[in-house]
mmCIF file of C-alpha atoms and ligand atoms in Angstrom:
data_model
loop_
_atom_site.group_PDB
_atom_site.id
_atom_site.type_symbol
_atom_site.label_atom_id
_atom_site.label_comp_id
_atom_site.label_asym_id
_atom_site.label_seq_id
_atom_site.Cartn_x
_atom_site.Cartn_y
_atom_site.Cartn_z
ATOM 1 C CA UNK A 208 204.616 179.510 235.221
ATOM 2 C CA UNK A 209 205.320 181.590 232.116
ATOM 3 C CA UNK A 210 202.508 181.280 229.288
ATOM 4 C CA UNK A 211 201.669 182.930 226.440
ATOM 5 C CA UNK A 212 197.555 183.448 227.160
ATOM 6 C CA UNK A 213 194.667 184.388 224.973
ATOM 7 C CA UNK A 214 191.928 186.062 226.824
ATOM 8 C CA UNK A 215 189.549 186.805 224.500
ATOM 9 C CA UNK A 216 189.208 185.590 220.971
ATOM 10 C CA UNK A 217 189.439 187.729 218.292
ATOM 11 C CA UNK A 218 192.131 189.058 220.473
ATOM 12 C CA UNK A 219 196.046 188.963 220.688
ATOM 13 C CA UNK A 220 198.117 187.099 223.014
ATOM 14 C CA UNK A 221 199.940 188.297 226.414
ATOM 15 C CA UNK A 222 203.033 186.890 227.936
ATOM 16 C CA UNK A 223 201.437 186.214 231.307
ATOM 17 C CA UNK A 224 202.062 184.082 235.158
ATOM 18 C CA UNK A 225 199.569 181.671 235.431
ATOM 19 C CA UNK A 226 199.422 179.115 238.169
ATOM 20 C CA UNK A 227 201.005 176.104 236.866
ATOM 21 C CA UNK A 228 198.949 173.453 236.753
ATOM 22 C CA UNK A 229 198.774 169.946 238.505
ATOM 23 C CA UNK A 230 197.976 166.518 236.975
ATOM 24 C CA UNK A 231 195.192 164.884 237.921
ATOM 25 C CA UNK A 232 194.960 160.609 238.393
ATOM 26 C CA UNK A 233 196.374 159.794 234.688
ATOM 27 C CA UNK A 234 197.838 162.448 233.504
ATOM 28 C CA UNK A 235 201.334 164.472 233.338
ATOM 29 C CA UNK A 236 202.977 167.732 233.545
ATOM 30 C CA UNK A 237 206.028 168.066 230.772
ATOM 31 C CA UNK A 238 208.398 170.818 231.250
ATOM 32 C CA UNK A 239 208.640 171.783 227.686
ATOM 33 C CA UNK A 240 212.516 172.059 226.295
ATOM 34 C CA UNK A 241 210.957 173.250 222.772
ATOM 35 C CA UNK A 242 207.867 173.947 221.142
ATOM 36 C CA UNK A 243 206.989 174.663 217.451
ATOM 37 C CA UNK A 244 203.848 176.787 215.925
ATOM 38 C CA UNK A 245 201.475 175.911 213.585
ATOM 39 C CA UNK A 246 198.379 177.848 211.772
ATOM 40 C CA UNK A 247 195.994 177.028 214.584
ATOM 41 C CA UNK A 248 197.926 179.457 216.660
ATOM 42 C CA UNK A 249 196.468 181.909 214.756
ATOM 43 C CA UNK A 250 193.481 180.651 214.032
ATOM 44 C CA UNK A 251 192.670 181.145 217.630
ATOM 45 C CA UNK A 252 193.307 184.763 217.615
ATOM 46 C CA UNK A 253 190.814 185.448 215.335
ATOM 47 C CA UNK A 254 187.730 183.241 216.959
ATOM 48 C CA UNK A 255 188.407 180.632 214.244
ATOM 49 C CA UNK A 256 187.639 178.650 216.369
ATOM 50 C CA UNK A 257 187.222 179.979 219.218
ATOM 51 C CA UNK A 258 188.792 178.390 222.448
ATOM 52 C CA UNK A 259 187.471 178.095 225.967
ATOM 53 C CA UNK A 260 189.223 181.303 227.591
ATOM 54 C CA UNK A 261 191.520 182.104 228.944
ATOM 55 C CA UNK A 262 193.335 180.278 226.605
ATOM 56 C CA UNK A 263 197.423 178.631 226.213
ATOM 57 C CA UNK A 264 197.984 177.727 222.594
ATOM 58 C CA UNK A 265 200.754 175.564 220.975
ATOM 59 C CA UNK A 266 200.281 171.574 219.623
ATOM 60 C CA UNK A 267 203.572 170.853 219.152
ATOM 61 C CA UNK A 268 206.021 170.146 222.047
ATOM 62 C CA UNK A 269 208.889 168.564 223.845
ATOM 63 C CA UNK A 270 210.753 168.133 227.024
ATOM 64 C CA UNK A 271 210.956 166.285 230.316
ATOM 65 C CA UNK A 272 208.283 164.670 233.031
ATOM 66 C CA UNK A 273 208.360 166.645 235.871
ATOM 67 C CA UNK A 274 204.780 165.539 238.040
ATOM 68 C CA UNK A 275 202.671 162.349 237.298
ATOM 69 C CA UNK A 276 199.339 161.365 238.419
ATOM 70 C CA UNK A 277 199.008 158.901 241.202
ATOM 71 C CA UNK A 278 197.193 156.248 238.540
ATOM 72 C CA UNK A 279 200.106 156.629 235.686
ATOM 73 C CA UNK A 280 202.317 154.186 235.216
ATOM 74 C CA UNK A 281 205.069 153.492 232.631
ATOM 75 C CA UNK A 282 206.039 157.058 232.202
ATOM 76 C CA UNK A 283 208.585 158.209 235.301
ATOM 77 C CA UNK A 284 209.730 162.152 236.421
ATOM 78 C CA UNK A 285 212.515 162.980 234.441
ATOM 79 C CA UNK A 286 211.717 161.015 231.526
ATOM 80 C CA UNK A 287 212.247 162.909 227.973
ATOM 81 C CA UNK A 288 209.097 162.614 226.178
ATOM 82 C CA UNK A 289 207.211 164.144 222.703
ATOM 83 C CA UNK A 290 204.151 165.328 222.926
ATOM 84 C CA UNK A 291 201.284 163.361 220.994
ATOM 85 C CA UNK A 292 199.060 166.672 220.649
ATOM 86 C CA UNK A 293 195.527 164.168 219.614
ATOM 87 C CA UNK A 294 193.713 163.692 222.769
ATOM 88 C CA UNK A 295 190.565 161.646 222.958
ATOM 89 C CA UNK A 296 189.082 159.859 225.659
ATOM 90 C CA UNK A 297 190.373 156.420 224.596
ATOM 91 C CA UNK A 298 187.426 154.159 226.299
ATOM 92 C CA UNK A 299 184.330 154.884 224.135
ATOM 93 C CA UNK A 300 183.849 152.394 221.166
ATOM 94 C CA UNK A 301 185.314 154.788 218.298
ATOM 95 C CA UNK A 302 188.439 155.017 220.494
ATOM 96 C CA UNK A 303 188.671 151.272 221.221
ATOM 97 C CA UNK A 304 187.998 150.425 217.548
ATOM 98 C CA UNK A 305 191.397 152.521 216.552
ATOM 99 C CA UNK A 306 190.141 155.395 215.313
ATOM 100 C CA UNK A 307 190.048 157.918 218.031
ATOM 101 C CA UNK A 308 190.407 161.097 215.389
ATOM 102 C CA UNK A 309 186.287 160.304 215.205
ATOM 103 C CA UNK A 310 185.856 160.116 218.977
ATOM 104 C CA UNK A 311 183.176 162.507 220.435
ATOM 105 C CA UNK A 312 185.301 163.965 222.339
ATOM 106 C CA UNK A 313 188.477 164.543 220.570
ATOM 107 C CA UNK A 314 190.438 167.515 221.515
ATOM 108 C CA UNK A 315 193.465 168.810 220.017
ATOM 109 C CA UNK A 316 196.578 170.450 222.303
ATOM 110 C CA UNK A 317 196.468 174.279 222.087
ATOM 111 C CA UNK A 318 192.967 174.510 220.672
ATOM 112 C CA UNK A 319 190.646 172.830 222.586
ATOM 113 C CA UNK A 320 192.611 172.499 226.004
ATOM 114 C CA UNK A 321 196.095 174.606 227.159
ATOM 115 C CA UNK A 322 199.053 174.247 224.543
ATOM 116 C CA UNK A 323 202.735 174.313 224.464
ATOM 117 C CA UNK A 324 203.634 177.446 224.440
ATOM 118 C CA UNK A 325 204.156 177.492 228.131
ATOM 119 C CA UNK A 326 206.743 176.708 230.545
ATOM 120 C CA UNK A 327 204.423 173.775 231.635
ATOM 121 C CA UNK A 328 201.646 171.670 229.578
ATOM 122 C CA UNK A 329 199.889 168.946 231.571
ATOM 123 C CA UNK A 330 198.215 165.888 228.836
ATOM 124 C CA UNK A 331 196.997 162.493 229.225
ATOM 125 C CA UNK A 332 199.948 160.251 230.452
ATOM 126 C CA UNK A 333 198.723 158.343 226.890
ATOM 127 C CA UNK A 334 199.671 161.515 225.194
ATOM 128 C CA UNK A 335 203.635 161.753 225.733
ATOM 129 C CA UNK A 336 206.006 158.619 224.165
ATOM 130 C CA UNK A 337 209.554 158.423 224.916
ATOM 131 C CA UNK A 338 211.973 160.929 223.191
ATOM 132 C CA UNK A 339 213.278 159.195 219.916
ATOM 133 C CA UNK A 340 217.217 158.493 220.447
ATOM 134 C CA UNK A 341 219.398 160.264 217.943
ATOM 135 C CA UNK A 342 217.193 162.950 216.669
ATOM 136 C CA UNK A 343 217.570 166.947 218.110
ATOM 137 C CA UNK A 344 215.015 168.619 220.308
ATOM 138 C CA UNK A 345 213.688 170.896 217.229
ATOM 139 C CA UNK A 346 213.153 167.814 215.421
ATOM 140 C CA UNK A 347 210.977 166.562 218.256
ATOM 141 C CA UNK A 348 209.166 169.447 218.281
ATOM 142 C CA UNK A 349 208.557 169.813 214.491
ATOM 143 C CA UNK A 350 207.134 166.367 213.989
ATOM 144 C CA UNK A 351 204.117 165.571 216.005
ATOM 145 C CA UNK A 352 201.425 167.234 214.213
ATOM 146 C CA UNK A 353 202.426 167.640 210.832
ATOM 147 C CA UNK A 354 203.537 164.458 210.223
ATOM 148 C CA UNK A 355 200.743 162.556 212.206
ATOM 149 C CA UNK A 356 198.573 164.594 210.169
ATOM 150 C CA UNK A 357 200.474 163.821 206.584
ATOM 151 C CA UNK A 358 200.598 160.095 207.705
ATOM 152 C CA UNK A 359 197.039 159.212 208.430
ATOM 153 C CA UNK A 360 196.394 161.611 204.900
ATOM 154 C CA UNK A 361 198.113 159.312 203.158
ATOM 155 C CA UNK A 362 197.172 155.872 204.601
ATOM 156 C CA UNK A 363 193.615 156.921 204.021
ATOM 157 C CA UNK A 364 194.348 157.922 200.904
ATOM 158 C CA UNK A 365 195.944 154.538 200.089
ATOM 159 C CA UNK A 366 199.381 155.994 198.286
ATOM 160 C CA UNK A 367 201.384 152.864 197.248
ATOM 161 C CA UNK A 368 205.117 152.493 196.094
ATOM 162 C CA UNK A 369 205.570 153.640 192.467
ATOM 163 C CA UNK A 370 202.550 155.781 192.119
ATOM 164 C CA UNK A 371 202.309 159.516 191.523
ATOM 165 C CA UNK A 372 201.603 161.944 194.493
ATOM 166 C CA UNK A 373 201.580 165.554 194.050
ATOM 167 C CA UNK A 374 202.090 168.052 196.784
ATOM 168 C CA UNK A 375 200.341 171.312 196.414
ATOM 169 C CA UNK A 376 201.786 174.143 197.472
ATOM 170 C CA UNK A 377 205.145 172.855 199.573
ATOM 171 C CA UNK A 378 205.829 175.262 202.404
ATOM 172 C CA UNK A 379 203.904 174.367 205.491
ATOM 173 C CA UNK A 380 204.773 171.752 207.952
ATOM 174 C CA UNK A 381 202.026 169.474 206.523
ATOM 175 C CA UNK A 382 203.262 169.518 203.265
ATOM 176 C CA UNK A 383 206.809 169.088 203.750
ATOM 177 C CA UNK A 384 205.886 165.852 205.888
ATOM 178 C CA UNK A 385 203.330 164.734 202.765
ATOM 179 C CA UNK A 386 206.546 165.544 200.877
ATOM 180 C CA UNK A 387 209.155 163.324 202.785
ATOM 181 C CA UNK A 388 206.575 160.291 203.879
ATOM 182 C CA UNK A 389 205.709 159.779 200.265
ATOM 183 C CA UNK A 390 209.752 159.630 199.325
ATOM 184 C CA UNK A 391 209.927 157.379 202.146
ATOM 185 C CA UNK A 392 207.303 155.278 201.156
ATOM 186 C CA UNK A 393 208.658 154.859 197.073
ATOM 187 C CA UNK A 394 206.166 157.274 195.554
ATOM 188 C CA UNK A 395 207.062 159.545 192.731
ATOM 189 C CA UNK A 396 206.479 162.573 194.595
ATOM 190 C CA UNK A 397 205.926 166.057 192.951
ATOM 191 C CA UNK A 398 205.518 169.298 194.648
ATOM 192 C CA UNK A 399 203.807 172.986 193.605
ATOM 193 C CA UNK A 400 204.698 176.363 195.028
ATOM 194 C CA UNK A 401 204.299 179.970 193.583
ATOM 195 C CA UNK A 402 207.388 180.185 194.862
ATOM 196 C CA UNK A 403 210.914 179.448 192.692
ATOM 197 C CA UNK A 404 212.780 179.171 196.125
ATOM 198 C CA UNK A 405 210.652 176.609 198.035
ATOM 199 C CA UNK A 406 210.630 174.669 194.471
ATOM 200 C CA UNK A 407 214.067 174.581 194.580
ATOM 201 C CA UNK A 408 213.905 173.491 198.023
ATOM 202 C CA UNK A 409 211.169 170.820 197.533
ATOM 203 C CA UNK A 410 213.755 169.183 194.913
ATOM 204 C CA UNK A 411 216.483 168.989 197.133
ATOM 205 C CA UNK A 412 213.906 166.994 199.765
ATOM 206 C CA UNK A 413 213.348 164.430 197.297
ATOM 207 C CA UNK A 414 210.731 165.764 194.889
ATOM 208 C CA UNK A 415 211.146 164.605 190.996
ATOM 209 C CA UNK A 416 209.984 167.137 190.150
ATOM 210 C CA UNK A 417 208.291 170.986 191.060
ATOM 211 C CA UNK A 418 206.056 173.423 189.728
ATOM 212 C CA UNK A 419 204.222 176.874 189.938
ATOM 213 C CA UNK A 420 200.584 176.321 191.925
ATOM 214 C CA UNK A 421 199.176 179.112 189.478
ATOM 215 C CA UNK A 422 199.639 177.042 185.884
ATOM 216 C CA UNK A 423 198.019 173.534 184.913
ATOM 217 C CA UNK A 424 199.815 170.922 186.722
ATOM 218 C CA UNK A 425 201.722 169.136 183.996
ATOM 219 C CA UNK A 426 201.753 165.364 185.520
ATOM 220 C CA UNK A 427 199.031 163.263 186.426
ATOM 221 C CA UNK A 428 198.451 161.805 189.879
ATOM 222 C CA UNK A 429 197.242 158.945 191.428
ATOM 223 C CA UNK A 430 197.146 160.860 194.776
ATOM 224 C CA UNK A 431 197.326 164.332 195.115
ATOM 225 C CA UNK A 432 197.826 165.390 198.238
ATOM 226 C CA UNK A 433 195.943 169.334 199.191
ATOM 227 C CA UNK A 434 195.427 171.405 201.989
ATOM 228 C CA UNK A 435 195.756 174.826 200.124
ATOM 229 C CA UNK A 436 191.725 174.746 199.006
ATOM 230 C CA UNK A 437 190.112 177.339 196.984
ATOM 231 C CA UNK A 438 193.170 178.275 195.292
ATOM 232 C CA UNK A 439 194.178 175.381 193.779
ATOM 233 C CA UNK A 440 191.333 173.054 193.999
ATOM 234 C CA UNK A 441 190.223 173.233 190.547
ATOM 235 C CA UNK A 442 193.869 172.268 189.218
ATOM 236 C CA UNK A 443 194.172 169.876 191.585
ATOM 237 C CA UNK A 444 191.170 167.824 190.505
ATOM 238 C CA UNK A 445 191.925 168.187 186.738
ATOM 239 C CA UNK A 446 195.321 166.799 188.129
ATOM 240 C CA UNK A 447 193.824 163.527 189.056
ATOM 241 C CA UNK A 448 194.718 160.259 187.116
ATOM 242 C CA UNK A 449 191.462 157.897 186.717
ATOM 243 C CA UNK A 450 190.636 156.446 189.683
ATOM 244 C CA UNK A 451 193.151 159.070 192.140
ATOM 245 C CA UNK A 452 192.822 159.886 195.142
ATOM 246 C CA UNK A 453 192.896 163.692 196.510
ATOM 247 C CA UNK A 454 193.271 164.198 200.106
ATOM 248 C CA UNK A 455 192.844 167.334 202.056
ATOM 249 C CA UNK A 456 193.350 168.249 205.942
ATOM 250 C CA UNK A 457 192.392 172.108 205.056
ATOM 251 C CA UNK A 458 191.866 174.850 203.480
ATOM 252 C CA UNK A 459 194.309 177.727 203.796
ATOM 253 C CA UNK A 460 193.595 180.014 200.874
ATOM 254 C CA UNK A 461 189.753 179.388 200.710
ATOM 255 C CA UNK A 462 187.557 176.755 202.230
ATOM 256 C CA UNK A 463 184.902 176.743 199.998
ATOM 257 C CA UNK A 464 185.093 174.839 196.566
ATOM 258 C CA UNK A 465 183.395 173.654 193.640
ATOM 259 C CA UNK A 466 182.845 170.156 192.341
ATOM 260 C CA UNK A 467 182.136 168.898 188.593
ATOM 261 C CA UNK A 468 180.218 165.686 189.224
ATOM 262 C CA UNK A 469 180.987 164.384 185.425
ATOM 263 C CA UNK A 470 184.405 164.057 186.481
ATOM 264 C CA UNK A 471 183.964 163.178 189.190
ATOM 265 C CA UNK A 472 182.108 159.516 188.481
ATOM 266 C CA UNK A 473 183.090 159.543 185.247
ATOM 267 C CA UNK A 474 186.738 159.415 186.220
ATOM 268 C CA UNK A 475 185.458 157.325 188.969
ATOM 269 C CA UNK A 476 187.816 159.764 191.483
ATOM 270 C CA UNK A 477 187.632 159.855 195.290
ATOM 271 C CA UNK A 478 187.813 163.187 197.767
ATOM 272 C CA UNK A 479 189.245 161.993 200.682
ATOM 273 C CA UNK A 480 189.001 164.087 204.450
ATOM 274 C CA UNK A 481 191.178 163.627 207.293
ATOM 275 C CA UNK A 482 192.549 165.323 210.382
ATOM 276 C CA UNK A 483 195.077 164.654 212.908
ATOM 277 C CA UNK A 484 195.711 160.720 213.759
ATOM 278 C CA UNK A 485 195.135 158.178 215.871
ATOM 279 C CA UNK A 486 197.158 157.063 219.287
ATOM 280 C CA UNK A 487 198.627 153.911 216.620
ATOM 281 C CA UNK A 488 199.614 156.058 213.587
ATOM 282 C CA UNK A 489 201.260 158.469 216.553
ATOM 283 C CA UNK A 490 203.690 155.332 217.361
ATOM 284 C CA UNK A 491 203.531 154.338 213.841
ATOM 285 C CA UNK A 492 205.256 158.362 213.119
ATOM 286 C CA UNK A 493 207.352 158.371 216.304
ATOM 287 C CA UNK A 494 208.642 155.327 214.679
ATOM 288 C CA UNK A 495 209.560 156.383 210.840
ATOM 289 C CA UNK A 496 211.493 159.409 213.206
ATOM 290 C CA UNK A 497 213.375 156.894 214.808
ATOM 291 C CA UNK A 498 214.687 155.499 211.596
ATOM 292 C CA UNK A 499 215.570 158.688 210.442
ATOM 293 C CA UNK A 500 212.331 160.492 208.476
ATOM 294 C CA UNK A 501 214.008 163.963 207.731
ATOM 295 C CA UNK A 502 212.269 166.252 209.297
ATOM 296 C CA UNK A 503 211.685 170.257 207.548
ATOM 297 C CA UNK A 504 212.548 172.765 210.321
ATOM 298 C CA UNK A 505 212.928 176.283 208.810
ATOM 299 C CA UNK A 506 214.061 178.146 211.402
ATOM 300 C CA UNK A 507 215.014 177.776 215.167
ATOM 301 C CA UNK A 508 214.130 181.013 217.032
ATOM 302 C CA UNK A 509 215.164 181.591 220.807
ATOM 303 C CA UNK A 510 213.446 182.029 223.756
ATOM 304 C CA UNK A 511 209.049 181.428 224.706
ATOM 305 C CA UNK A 512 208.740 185.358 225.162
ATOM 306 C CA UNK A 513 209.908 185.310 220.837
ATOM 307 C CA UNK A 514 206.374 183.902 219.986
ATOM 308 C CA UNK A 515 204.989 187.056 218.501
ATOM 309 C CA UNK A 516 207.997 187.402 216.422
ATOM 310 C CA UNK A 517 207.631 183.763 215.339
ATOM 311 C CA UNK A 518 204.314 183.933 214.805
ATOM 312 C CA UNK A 519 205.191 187.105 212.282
ATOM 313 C CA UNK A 520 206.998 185.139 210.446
ATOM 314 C CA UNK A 521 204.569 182.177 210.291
ATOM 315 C CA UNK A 522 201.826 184.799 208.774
ATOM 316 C CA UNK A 523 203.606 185.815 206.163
ATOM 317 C CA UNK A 524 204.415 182.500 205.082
ATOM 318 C CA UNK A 525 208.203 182.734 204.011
ATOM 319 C CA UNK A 526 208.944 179.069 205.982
ATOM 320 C CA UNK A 527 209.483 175.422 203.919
ATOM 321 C CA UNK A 528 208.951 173.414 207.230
ATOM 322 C CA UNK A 529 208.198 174.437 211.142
ATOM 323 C CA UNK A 530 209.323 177.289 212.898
ATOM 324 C CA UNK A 531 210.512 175.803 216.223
ATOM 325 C CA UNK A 532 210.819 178.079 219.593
ATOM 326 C CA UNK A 533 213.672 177.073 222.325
ATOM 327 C CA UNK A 534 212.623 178.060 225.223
ATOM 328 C CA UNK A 535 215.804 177.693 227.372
ATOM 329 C CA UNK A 536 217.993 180.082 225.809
HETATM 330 ZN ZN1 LIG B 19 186.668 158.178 222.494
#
């Protein structure tokens, strides 16, 4: 098959033939229709982290069963299926208790084990649900990880109708799906950006209201809702309401920050980690798409041999939502 390979980390990627890959007793091989990038696709490149090599990245995907292990059942060749991109092993007691983000052995598609951005992926048979009716294949691709992501951020973070969320620094896939979920869920929501366009934009997803990431935030917030970091940390604390909540997945502009423990007890506020999502709050997503969760996809590009041109485009950071690549053209 066709796949995009990393061979060394730092290092750049290579349109390559590998041998496509069979799956073993429970697992599957999708023939991916679409698959859409995220910041770990660079990450890669530059040994942060680095991958076992030679390495296939890409989390997000879609398309149709083409080979199943001899032990699956319930999922059939020729099925259209998303890809749920959280692996874990699903039988230790972390797993069986529902929270398999914390298993020991969680992996995540197109960092720890081959991605997406392939002809072929083969995952867990667990790993693929049945296509959502009604929505496009971009919008299948967009969703998985950003929104499992933004969901699980906000469940842990305990956001409630009628309270206050800010968004810092709308643009990402993350934040467009912290954006819409808390709109769904009857939050005021408010967004940042340094940028007038992707305020603009933010508005016309539902925000109340939007403002520049490099001034004081002028609202309060019961939950405010980060994965910018270094950059805005500071205002996003002072942004807090008593007793809020701030939630962060990562750190794009700086990963390390500082804390004011006064404020922090004396406001009685909570700092709040989380990554990916469980195999429940996948369903839990894959449902909210069903019933028609907008989904922020910036741009549609053509073709699995355009990733370095989408990934281009990705690093400079223009995008409000995913960048999705077709890959039958
Ligand atoms: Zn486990």
């Amino acid at each position: 098959m066709r796949a995009w390979l990393l061979e060394e980390s730092p290092g750049t990627y290579r349109e390559a033939d590998v041998p496509t890959p069979d799956p073993s007793g429970d697992e599957v091989r999708v023939r991916l229709v679409v698959s859409a990038l995220n910041h770990m696709d660079l990450w890669v490149t530059r040994g942060l982290p680095r991958p076992p090599l030679p390495h296939v990245p890409g989390a997000d995907g879609a398309g149709v069963i083409e080979a199943v292990g001899e032990r699956v059942q319930g999922v059939a060749v020729g099925d259209e299926v998303v890809i749920n991109p959280a692996v874990s092993c699903r039988t230790c007691p972390v797993c069986l208790s529902g929270e398999s983000p914390l298993c020991p052995r969680f992996a995540i598609l197109g960092e720890h084990r081959w991605g997406t951005h392939a002809e072929t992926v083969v995952l867990p048979a667990a790993n693929v649900v049945p296509r959502p009716p009604g929505r496009s294949w971009e919008d299948l691709a967009a969703y998985p990880l950003c929104t499992l992501t933004a969901w699980r951020m906000l469940r842990r973070a305990r956001l409630r109708a009628g309270e206050t969320m800010i968004v810092v620094g709308i643009g990402g896939g993350v934040s467009s799906a912290g954006l819409a979920l808390g709109v769904a869920m009857g939050a005021r929501v408010f967004a940042t950006s340094r940028d007038q366009a992707k305020r603009a934009r933010a508005l016309a997803l539902g925000a109340e209201g939007a403002f520049d990431s490099e001034a004081d935030f002028p609202v309060k917030a019961d939950v405010v809702f980060e994965n910018v970091g270094a950059a805005t940390w500071d205002r996003s604390l002072r942004a807090l309401a008593p007793g809020g909540r701030l939630v962060t997945c990562g750190g794009t502009a700086g990963s390390k920050v500082e804390l004011s423990l006064p404020r922090l007890f004396f406001k009685q506020h909570e700092i709040i980690g989380s990554t990916m999502g469980s195999y429940a709050e996948f369903d839990q997503v894959t449902g909210l798409i069903r019933a028609g969760l907008p989904v922020a996809v910036d741009e549609v590009i053509d073709g699995l041999g355009s990733l370095p041109r989408a990934l281009e485009r990705l690093e400079v950071g223009a995008q409000l939502g995913k960048i999705v690549l077709r890959h039958e053209v």
